[in-house]
mmCIF file of C-alpha atoms and ligand atoms in Angstrom:
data_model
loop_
_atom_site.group_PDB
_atom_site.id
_atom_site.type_symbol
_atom_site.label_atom_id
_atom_site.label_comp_id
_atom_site.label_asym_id
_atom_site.label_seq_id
_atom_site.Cartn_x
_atom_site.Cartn_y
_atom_site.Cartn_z
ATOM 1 C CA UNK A 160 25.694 -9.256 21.460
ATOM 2 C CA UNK A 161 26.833 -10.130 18.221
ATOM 3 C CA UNK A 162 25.760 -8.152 15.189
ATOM 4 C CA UNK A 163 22.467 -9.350 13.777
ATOM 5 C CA UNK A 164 22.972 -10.829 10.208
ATOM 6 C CA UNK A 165 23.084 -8.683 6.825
ATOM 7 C CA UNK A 166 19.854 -9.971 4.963
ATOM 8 C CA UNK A 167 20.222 -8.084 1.904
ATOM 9 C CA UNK A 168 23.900 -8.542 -0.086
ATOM 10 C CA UNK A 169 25.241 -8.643 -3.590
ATOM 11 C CA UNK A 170 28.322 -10.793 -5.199
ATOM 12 C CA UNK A 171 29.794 -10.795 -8.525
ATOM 13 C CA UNK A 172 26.628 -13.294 -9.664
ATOM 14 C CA UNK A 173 24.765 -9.899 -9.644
ATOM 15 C CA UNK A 174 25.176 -7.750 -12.377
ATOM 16 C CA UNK A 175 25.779 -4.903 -10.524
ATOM 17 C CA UNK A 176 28.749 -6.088 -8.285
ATOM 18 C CA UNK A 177 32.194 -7.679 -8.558
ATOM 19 C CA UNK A 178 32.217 -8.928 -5.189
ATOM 20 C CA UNK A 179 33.465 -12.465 -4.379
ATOM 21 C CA UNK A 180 30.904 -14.510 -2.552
ATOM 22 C CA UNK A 181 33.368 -15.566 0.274
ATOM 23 C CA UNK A 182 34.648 -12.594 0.426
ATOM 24 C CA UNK A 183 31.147 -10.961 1.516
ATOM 25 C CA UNK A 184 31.238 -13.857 3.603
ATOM 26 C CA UNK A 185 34.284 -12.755 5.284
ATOM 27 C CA UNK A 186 33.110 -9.498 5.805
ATOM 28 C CA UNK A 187 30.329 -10.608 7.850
ATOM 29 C CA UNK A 188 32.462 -12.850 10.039
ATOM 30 C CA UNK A 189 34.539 -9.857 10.397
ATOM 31 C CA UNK A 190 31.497 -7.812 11.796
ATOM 32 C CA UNK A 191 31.276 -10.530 14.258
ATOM 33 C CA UNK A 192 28.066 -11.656 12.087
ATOM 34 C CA UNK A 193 27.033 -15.388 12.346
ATOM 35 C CA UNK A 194 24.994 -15.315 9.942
ATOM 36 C CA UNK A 195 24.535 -13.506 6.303
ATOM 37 C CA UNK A 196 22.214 -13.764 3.598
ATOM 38 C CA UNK A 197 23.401 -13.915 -0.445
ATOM 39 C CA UNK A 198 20.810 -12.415 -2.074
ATOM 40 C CA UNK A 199 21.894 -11.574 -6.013
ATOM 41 C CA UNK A 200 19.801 -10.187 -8.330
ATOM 42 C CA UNK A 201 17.076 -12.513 -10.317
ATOM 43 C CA UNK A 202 15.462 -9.583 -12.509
ATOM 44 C CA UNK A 203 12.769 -10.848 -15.312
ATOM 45 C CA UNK A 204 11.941 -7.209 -16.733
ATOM 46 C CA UNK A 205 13.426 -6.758 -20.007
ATOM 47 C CA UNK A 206 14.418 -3.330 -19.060
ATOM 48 C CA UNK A 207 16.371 -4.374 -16.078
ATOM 49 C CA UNK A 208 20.110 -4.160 -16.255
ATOM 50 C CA UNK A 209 20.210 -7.731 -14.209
ATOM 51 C CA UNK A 210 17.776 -9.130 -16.498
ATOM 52 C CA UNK A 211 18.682 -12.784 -17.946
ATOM 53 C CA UNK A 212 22.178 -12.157 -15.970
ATOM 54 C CA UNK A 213 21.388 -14.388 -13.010
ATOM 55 C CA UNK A 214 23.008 -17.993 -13.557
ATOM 56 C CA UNK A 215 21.571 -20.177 -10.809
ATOM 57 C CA UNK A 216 23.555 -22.875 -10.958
ATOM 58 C CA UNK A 217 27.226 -20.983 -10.378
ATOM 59 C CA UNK A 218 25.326 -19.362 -7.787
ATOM 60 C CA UNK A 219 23.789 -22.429 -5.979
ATOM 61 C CA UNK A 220 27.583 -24.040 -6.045
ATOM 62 C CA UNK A 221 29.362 -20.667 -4.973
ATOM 63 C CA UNK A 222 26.793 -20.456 -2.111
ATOM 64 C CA UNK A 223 27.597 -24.758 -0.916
ATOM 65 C CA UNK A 224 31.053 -23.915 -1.360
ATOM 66 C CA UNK A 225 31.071 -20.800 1.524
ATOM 67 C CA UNK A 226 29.137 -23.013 3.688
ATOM 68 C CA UNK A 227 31.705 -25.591 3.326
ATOM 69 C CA UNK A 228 34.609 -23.017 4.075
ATOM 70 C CA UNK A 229 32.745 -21.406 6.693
ATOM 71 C CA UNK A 230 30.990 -24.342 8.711
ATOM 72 C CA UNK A 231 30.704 -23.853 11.988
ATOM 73 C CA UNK A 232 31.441 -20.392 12.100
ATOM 74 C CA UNK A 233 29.098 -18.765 9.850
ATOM 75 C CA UNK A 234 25.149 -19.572 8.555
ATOM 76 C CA UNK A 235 24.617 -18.860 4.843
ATOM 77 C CA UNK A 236 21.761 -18.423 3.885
ATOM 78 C CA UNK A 237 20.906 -18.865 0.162
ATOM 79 C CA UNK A 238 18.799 -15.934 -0.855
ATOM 80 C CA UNK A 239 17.940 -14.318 -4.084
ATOM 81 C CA UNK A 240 16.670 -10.937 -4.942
ATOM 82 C CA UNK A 241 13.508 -11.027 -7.432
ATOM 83 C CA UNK A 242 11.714 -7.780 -8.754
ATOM 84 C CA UNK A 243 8.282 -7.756 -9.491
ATOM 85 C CA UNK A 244 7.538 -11.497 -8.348
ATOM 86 C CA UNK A 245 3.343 -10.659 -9.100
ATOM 87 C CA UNK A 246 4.130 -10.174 -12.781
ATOM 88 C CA UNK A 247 6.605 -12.651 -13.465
ATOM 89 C CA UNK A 248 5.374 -15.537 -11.294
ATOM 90 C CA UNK A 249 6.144 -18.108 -13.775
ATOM 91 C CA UNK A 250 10.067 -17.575 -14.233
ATOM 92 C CA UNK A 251 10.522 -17.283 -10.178
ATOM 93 C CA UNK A 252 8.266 -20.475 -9.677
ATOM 94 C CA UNK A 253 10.696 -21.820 -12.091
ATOM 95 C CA UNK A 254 13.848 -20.592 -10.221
ATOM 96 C CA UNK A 255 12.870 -21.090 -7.032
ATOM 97 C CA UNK A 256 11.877 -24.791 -7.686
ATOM 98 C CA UNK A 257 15.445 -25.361 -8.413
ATOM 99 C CA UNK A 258 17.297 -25.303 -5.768
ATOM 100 C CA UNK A 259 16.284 -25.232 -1.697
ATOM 101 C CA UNK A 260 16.898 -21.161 -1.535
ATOM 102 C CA UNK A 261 16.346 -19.922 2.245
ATOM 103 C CA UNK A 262 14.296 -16.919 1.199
ATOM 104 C CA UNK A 263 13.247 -14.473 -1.456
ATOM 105 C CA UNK A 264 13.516 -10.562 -1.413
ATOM 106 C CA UNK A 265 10.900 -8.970 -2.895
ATOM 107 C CA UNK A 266 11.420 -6.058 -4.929
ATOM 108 C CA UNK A 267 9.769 -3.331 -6.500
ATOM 109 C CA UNK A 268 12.584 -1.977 -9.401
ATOM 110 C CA UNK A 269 10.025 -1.313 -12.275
ATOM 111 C CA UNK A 270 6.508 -0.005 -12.431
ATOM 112 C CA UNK A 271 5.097 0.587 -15.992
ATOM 113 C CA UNK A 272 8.460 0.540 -17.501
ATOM 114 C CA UNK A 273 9.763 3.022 -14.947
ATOM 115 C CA UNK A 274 12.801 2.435 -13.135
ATOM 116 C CA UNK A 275 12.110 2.995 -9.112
ATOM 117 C CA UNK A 276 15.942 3.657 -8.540
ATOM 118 C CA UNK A 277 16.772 6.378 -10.809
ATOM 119 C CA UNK A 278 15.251 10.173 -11.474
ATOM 120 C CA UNK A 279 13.666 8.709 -14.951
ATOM 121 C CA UNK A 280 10.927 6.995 -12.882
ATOM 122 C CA UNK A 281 9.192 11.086 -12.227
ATOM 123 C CA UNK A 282 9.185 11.769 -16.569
ATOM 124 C CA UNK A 283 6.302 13.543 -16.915
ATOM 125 C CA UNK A 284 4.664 12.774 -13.536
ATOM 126 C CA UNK A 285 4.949 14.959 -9.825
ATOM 127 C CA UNK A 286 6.244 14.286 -6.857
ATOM 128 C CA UNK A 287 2.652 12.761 -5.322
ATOM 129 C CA UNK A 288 1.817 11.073 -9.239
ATOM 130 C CA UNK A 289 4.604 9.348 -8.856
ATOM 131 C CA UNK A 290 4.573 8.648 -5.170
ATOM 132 C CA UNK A 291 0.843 7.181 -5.555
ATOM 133 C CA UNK A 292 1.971 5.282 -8.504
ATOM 134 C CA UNK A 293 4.713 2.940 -6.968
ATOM 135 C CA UNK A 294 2.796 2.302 -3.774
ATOM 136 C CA UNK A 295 0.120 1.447 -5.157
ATOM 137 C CA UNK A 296 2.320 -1.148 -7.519
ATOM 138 C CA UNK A 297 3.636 -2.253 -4.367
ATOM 139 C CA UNK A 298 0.524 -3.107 -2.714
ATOM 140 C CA UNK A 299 -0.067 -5.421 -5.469
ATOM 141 C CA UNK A 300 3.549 -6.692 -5.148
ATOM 142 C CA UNK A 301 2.436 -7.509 -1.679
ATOM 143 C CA UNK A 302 -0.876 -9.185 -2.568
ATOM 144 C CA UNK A 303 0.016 -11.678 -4.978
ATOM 145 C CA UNK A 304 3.867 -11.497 -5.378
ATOM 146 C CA UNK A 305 6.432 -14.542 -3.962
ATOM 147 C CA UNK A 306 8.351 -13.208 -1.313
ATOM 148 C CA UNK A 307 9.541 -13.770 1.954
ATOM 149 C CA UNK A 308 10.500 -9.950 2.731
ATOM 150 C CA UNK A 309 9.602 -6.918 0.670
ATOM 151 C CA UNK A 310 13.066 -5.429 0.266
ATOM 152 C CA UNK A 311 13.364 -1.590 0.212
ATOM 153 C CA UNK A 312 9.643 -0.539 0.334
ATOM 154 C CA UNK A 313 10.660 2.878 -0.123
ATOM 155 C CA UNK A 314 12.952 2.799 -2.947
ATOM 156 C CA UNK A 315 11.419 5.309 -4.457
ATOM 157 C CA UNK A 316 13.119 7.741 -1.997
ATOM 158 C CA UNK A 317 15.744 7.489 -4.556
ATOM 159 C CA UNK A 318 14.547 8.310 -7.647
ATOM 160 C CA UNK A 319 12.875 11.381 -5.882
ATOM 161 C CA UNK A 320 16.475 12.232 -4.452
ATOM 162 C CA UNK A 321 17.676 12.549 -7.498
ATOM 163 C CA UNK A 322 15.118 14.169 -9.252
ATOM 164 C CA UNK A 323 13.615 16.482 -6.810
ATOM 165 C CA UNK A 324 16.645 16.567 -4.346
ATOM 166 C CA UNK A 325 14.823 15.580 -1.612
ATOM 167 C CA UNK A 326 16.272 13.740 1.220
ATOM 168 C CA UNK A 327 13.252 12.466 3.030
ATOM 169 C CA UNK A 328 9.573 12.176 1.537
ATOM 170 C CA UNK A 329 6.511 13.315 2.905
ATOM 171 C CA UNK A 330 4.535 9.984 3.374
ATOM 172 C CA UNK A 331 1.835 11.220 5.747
ATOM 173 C CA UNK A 332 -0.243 12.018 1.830
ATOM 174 C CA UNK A 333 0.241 8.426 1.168
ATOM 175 C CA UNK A 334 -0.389 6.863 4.610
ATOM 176 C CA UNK A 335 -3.606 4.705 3.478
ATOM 177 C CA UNK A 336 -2.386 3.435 0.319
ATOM 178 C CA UNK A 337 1.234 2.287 2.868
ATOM 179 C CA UNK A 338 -0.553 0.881 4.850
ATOM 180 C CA UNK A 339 -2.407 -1.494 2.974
ATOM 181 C CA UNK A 340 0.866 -2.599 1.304
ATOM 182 C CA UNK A 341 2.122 -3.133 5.050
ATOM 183 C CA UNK A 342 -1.024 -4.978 6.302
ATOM 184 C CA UNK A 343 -1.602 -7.172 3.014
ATOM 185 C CA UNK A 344 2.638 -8.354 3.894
ATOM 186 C CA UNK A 345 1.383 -8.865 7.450
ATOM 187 C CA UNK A 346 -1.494 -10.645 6.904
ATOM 188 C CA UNK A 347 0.363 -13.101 4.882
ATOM 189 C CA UNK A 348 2.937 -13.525 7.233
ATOM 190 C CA UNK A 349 5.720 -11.764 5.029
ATOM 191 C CA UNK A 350 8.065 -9.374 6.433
ATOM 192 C CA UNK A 351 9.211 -5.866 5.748
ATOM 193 C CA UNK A 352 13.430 -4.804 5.926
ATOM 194 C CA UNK A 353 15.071 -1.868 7.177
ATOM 195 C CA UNK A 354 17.878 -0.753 4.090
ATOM 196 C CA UNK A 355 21.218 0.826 4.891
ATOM 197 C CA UNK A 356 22.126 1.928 1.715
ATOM 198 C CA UNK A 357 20.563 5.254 1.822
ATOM 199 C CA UNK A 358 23.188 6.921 3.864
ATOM 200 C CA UNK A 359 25.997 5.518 1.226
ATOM 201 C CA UNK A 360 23.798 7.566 -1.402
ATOM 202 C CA UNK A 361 24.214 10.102 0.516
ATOM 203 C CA UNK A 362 20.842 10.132 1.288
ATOM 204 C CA UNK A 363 20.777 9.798 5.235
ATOM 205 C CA UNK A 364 18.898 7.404 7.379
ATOM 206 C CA UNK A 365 17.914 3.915 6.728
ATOM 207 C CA UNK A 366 14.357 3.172 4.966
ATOM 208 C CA UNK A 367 11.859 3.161 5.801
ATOM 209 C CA UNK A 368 11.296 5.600 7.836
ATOM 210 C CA UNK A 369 10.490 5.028 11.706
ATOM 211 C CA UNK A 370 7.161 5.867 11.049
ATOM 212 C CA UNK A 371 6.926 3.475 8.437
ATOM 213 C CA UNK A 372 8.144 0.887 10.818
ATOM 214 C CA UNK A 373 5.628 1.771 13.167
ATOM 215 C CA UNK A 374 2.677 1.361 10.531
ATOM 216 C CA UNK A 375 3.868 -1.838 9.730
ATOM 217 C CA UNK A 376 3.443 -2.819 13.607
ATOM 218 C CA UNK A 377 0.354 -1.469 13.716
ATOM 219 C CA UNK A 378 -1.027 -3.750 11.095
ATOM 220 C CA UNK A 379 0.357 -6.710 12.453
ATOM 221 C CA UNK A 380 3.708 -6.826 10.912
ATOM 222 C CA UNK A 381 6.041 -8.985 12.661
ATOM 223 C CA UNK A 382 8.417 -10.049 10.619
ATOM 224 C CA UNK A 383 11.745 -8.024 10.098
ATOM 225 C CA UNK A 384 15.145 -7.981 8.710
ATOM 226 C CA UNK A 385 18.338 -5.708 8.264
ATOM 227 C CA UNK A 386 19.568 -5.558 5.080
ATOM 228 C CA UNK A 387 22.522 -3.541 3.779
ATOM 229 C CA UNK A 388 22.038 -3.914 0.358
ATOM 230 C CA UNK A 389 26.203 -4.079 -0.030
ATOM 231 C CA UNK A 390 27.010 -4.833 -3.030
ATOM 232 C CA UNK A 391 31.082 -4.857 -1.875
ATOM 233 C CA UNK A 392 32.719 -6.348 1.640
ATOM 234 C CA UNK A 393 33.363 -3.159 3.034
ATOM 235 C CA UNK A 394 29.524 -2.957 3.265
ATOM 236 C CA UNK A 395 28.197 -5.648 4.919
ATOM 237 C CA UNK A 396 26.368 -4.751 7.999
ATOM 238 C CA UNK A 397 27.114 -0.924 7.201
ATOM 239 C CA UNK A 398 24.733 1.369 9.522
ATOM 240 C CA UNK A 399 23.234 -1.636 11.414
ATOM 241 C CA UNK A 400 23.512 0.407 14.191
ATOM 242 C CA UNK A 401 20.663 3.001 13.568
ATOM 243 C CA UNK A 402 18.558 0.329 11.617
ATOM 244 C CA UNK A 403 18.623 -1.648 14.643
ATOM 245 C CA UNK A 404 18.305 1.373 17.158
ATOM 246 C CA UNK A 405 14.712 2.493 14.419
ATOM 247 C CA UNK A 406 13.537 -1.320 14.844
ATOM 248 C CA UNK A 407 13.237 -1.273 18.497
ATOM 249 C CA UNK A 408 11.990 2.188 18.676
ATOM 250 C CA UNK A 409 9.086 1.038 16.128
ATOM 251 C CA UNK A 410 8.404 -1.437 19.092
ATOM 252 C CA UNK A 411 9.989 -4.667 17.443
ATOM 253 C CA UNK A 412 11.644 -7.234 19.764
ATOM 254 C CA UNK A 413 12.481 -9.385 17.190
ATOM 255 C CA UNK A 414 14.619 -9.686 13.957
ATOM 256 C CA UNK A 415 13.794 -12.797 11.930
ATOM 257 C CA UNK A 416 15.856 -14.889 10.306
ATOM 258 C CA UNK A 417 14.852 -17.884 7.854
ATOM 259 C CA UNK A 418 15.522 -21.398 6.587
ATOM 260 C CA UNK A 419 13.781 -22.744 3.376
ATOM 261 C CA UNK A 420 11.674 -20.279 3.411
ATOM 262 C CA UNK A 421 10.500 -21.312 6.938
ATOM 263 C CA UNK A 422 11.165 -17.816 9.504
ATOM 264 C CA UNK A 423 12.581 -18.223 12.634
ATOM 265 C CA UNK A 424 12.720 -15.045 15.105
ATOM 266 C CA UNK A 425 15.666 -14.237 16.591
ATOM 267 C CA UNK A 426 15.499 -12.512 20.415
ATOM 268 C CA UNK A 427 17.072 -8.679 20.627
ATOM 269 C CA UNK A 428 18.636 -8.661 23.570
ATOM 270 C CA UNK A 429 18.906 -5.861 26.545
ATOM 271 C CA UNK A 430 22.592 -5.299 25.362
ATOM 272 C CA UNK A 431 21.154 -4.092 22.238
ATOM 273 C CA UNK A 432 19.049 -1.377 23.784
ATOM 274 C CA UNK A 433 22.220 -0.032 25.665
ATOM 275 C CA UNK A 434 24.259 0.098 22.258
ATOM 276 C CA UNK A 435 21.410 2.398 20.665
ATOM 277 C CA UNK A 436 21.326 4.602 23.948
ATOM 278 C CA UNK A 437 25.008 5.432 22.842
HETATM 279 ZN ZN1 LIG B 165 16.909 -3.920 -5.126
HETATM 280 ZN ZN1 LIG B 166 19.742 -5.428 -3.618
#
């Protein structure tokens, strides 16, 4: 089967990456992808590095210009990457109205002023503090935020990396307050992604965690997509392997893909559950 498409990538209309946007598409096509999603950055906390960086309009003509070059060979999707869509509901109504984007990753970069990606996020709290802290931000990023699929739910993995050099967390302390993130994103039909960029951190498996995956299931979750977060060609689809091999352990037969916002789900296939028996 081909490889299933990269929901989650960067180009140089993110702050953050110099990537050309057909190049990215490239990539994918070179994966044997036939489909990818663009998703830059749209940040509206002042704090953010990406914040007032996004120019839509570049964007939205970049994006018609790959599907022009790559008709009939490759899908792509328009995307864009928003952080905290429940506090700043007014600037993505605003973008999103503009332009026919295919779907919206929801993410969870600040909480009180605290960066979720870097060490700075634990000043002053522990481990658990913190840990309690972000998902319980997140559960209100699920309740009332505009999203399609909560990107990186456990981002946080990050900033406790680098802080308290851990490699995995211990989520079993913050099961309940998970899983009502994961079940308020079910019941609203929204969707949950598995993130490759861990291992290029050098921080090991794809997030979240099987378990996680499972939870989500378990409260109805349906809706899923793979997402390397590349933010350069060489990273498109990176890992897909295990992400896909966790998804179908978690019991998911389905990735989803979407259109205007509107999901479609896309079949795995039985030659997918040979190439994770490898
Ligand atoms: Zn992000
Ligand atoms: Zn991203």
């Amino acid at each position: 089967m081909e490889c299933p498409p990269d929901y989650h990538t960067h180009t140089r209309f993110s702050c953050d990456s110099d990537a050309a946007l057909e190049a990215m598409c490239q990539a994918a096509l070179e994966r044997g992808m036939s489909e990818i999603g663009i998703t830059d950055h749209a940040d509206f906390e002042p704090l953010d590095p990406c914040h007032g960086t996004f120019r839509p309009e570049p964007h939205w003509q970049a994006v018609q210009q790959a599907r022009a070059r790559f008709a009939g060979r490759l899908t792509v999707r328009a995307g864009v990457e928003c952080g905290e869509t429940h506090l700043y509901r007014e600037n993505v109504t605003a973008l999103l109205s503009a332009h026919p984007y295919d779907f919206v990753l929801g993410s969870l970069h600040w909480v009180d002023r605290r960066p979720t990606f870097n060490e700075a996020f634990f000043d002053g709290l522990t481990l658990d503090e913190g840990l309690a802290l972000y998902f319980d931000e997140l559960a209100r990023l699920a309740a009332v935020g505009e999203y399609d699929v909560l990107a990186h739910l456990d981002i946080i993995r990050r900033a406790a990396y680098r802080r308290f050099g851990l490699l995995a967390l211990d989520l079993a302390p913050h099961e309940s307050r998970l899983r009502r993130a994961l079940h308020i994103a079910a019941a609203r039909g929204k969707g949950i992604e598995v993130n490759t960029s861990y291992s290029r951190k050098g921080m090991g498996e794809p997030g979240p965690p099987l378990q996680v995956l499972r939870w989500f299931r378990e409260e109805g979750g349906r809706i899923v997509t793979l997402g390397s977060d590349a933010h350069r060609p060489q990273a498109v689809g990176a890992d897909f392997d295990r992400a896909l091999a966790a998804v179908r352990k978690a019991g998911f037969e389905q990735l989803t893909v979407f259109n205007q916002r509107s999901p479609t789900q896309i079949r795995l296939t039985d030659t997918d559950t040979q190439r994770e028996e490898k």
